[in-house]
Amino acid sequence: MQCPFPKKFPSQLQKDDDFFMSMAYNEAIQAYEADEIPVGAVIVYQQQIIASAHNRVKTLNDPTAHAEMLAITQAAQFIGDWRLNETTLYVTKEPCPMCSGATIMARVGTVIYGFSDPKMGGLGGAFSLQDLPQTNHRPVIKQDVLKEPCYELVRHFFDTRRQRIEEINDL
Amino acid sequence: MQCPFPKKFPSQLQKDDDFFMSMAYNEAIQAYEADEIPVGAVIVYQQQIIASAHNRVKTLNDPTAHAEMLAITQAAQFIGDWRLNETTLYVTKEPCPMCSGATIMARVGTVIYGFSDPKMGGLGGAFSLQDLPQTNHRPVIKQDVLKEPCYELVRHFFDTRRQRIEEINDL
C-alpha cells in the first residue's frame, strides 16, 4: 500500500531528538507500505542508531512483533547484554502494555515517544507502568516529539482502511 | 547447572490443568538446567499442546525472550493467526508486565499460572492489566495450579545462586 507521506531526511549535523524520531518515523512509513499499523522505533546508544524496526505483526504473523520489541532484541544483540540502561528508545507512538513492560524488563534508560495513547499507552497515557512502586527500573520518559506527523500517519492509515472496508461492504 | 527437582510425568489419560501445568513445569526445569530463572510455559489449543518454551533471556541475550513470549510466537505460527482467542496459556509464574501485556495484545483466551508475583505480576499480583477499562480483550485468569512446586523451583534457584555468590565472595 502506497504511503502518501514522504520520508524525512533531516541534516545529520544535529543529531537531536527530532533527528532520531525522524528515523523512527521513516520506519513507520515502511510499516504503512507493508499494510501494517504504522509505528516505527529506533534505539540510540552513544549517539548512534543501533536498532531500527517497524511493526510487523501481520507480516510475521506474530502478535509480539511490535516495533519496540524487535528493536529491543536488536539492541541487546548489538550491545551484547540484555540490560539496555545506556540506551534511548525513540518510538512514534506511546508503547502498548507489552512494549511498556519490555522497556522496563530490558532496563531501557530513556523512552521518547511521538504521541500518547490514552486508550492503551503504558507509559503515561492510559496508565504508568514506570510508577509501579516495586519496579527496580524506571525509564526516563519524554513525549510529544514530532507528535503531529507521527499521529497523522496512524490516523490516515485507519481512515483509509475504514474507507476500504466501506467500499468492500458496498460491493 | 543440575536441577535437584525431577520432571513430572503425569498420565496422558486425564489432560486437565495439572497435566498441562506439569508440562510447563518441565520446561521450567530445562530453564533451571540452562542457568536461567526457571519459568516455563505451554499453550494449549483443542486439548493439544501447540507451543512449549522456557525462559531464555541469558541464552539468547534477549530481554524479550521470556517463556510466555516465545510460546505466544510459536502458537501464532501454529494457528496461522496472531489472534489466540481459542488458546490457554499455562505458565509456572504469574506473567511480568511485558508478558501480561502480550497475553492481551495476542488475545489469549485463558491464562493459568502457578504462583502469583506480588512484586511484578501483571495479572492480579502487583496490578491487573486485564481490568484496564479501555482494553478490548480480557483473558480469563486462573491461578495456584501446581503452585508449590512451581514456586519451589524459583526459590531454590535464587537461594542456590545467592549461596554461589557468597562462595565466590569468600575466595
Short mmCIF file of N, CA, C and O in Angstrom, two decimals, chain A residues 24-25 27-32 36-41 53-56 66-68 91-95 115 150 153-154:
data_model
loop_
_atom_site.label_atom_id
_atom_site.label_comp_id
_atom_site.label_asym_id
_atom_site.label_seq_id
_atom_site.Cartn_x
_atom_site.Cartn_y
_atom_site.Cartn_z
N ALA A 24 12.72 7.03 13.27
CA ALA A 24 11.63 6.15 13.71
C ALA A 24 10.41 6.36 12.81
O ALA A 24 9.71 5.40 12.43
N TYR A 25 10.16 7.61 12.45
CA TYR A 25 9.04 7.96 11.56
C TYR A 25 9.21 7.29 10.20
O TYR A 25 8.24 6.75 9.63
N GLU A 27 10.71 4.54 9.62
CA GLU A 27 10.36 3.12 9.84
C GLU A 27 8.84 2.95 9.83
O GLU A 27 8.32 1.96 9.29
N ALA A 28 8.14 3.89 10.45
CA ALA A 28 6.67 3.81 10.48
C ALA A 28 6.10 3.87 9.06
O ALA A 28 5.11 3.18 8.75
N ILE A 29 6.71 4.66 8.20
CA ILE A 29 6.26 4.72 6.80
C ILE A 29 6.46 3.35 6.14
O ILE A 29 5.59 2.89 5.37
N GLN A 30 7.55 2.69 6.45
CA GLN A 30 7.75 1.34 5.89
C GLN A 30 6.66 0.37 6.37
O GLN A 30 6.22 -0.49 5.62
N ALA A 31 6.23 0.55 7.62
CA ALA A 31 5.12 -0.27 8.13
C ALA A 31 3.85 0.03 7.32
O ALA A 31 3.15 -0.90 6.88
N TYR A 32 3.58 1.31 7.12
CA TYR A 32 2.39 1.71 6.33
C TYR A 32 2.41 1.03 4.98
O TYR A 32 1.40 0.45 4.53
N GLU A 36 0.84 -2.49 7.54
CA GLU A 36 0.88 -2.70 9.00
C GLU A 36 0.55 -1.38 9.68
O GLU A 36 0.87 -0.30 9.15
N ILE A 37 -0.03 -1.44 10.87
CA ILE A 37 -0.27 -0.21 11.64
C ILE A 37 1.07 0.54 11.73
O ILE A 37 2.07 -0.03 12.17
N PRO A 38 1.11 1.80 11.25
CA PRO A 38 2.41 2.47 11.06
C PRO A 38 3.03 3.02 12.33
O PRO A 38 2.85 4.17 12.69
N VAL A 39 3.79 2.16 12.97
CA VAL A 39 4.57 2.55 14.14
C VAL A 39 6.02 2.13 13.88
O VAL A 39 6.26 1.02 13.39
N GLY A 40 6.95 3.02 14.19
CA GLY A 40 8.36 2.73 13.98
C GLY A 40 9.18 3.07 15.22
O GLY A 40 8.73 3.88 16.06
N ALA A 41 10.34 2.46 15.33
CA ALA A 41 11.19 2.68 16.51
C ALA A 41 12.66 2.59 16.12
O ALA A 41 13.03 1.84 15.22
N ALA A 53 13.40 -0.61 13.63
CA ALA A 53 12.39 -1.61 13.28
C ALA A 53 11.01 -0.97 13.16
O ALA A 53 10.78 0.13 13.67
N HIS A 54 10.13 -1.65 12.46
CA HIS A 54 8.73 -1.22 12.42
C HIS A 54 7.82 -2.40 12.72
O HIS A 54 8.26 -3.56 12.68
N ASN A 55 6.61 -2.06 13.02
CA ASN A 55 5.59 -3.05 13.35
C ASN A 55 5.46 -4.09 12.23
O ASN A 55 5.33 -3.74 11.06
N ARG A 56 5.53 -5.38 12.59
CA ARG A 56 5.47 -6.45 11.59
C ARG A 56 4.53 -7.58 12.03
O ARG A 56 4.74 -8.74 11.62
N HIS A 66 5.91 -6.13 17.61
CA HIS A 66 5.79 -4.67 17.59
C HIS A 66 7.17 -4.06 17.34
O HIS A 66 8.19 -4.68 17.66
N ALA A 67 7.16 -2.83 16.82
CA ALA A 67 8.41 -2.13 16.50
C ALA A 67 9.38 -2.12 17.69
O ALA A 67 10.57 -2.43 17.55
N GLU A 68 8.86 -1.79 18.86
CA GLU A 68 9.72 -1.66 20.04
C GLU A 68 10.36 -3.00 20.41
O GLU A 68 11.54 -3.06 20.79
N VAL A 91 10.19 6.03 19.72
CA VAL A 91 9.09 5.31 19.08
C VAL A 91 7.98 6.30 18.76
O VAL A 91 7.71 7.21 19.54
N THR A 92 7.38 6.12 17.57
CA THR A 92 6.43 7.14 17.09
C THR A 92 5.16 7.22 17.92
O THR A 92 4.54 8.27 18.03
N LYS A 93 4.76 6.10 18.53
CA LYS A 93 3.53 6.04 19.34
C LYS A 93 3.88 5.57 20.74
O LYS A 93 4.81 4.77 20.90
N GLU A 94 3.15 6.03 21.72
CA GLU A 94 3.39 5.54 23.09
C GLU A 94 3.28 4.01 23.13
O GLU A 94 2.32 3.44 22.59
N PRO A 95 4.23 3.34 23.77
CA PRO A 95 4.20 1.87 23.81
C PRO A 95 2.93 1.30 24.46
O PRO A 95 2.40 1.87 25.41
N PHE A 115 3.44 10.39 19.98
CA PHE A 115 2.14 10.80 20.53
C PHE A 115 1.66 9.79 21.58
O PHE A 115 1.96 8.60 21.50
N CYS A 150 3.70 11.96 13.46
CA CYS A 150 3.60 10.57 13.93
C CYS A 150 2.13 10.17 14.08
O CYS A 150 1.72 9.05 13.71
N LEU A 153 0.09 9.94 10.57
CA LEU A 153 0.37 8.70 9.85
C LEU A 153 -0.61 7.59 10.28
O LEU A 153 -1.21 6.91 9.44
N VAL A 154 -0.78 7.44 11.56
CA VAL A 154 -1.67 6.40 12.09
C VAL A 154 -3.12 6.74 11.78
O VAL A 154 -3.90 5.88 11.35
#
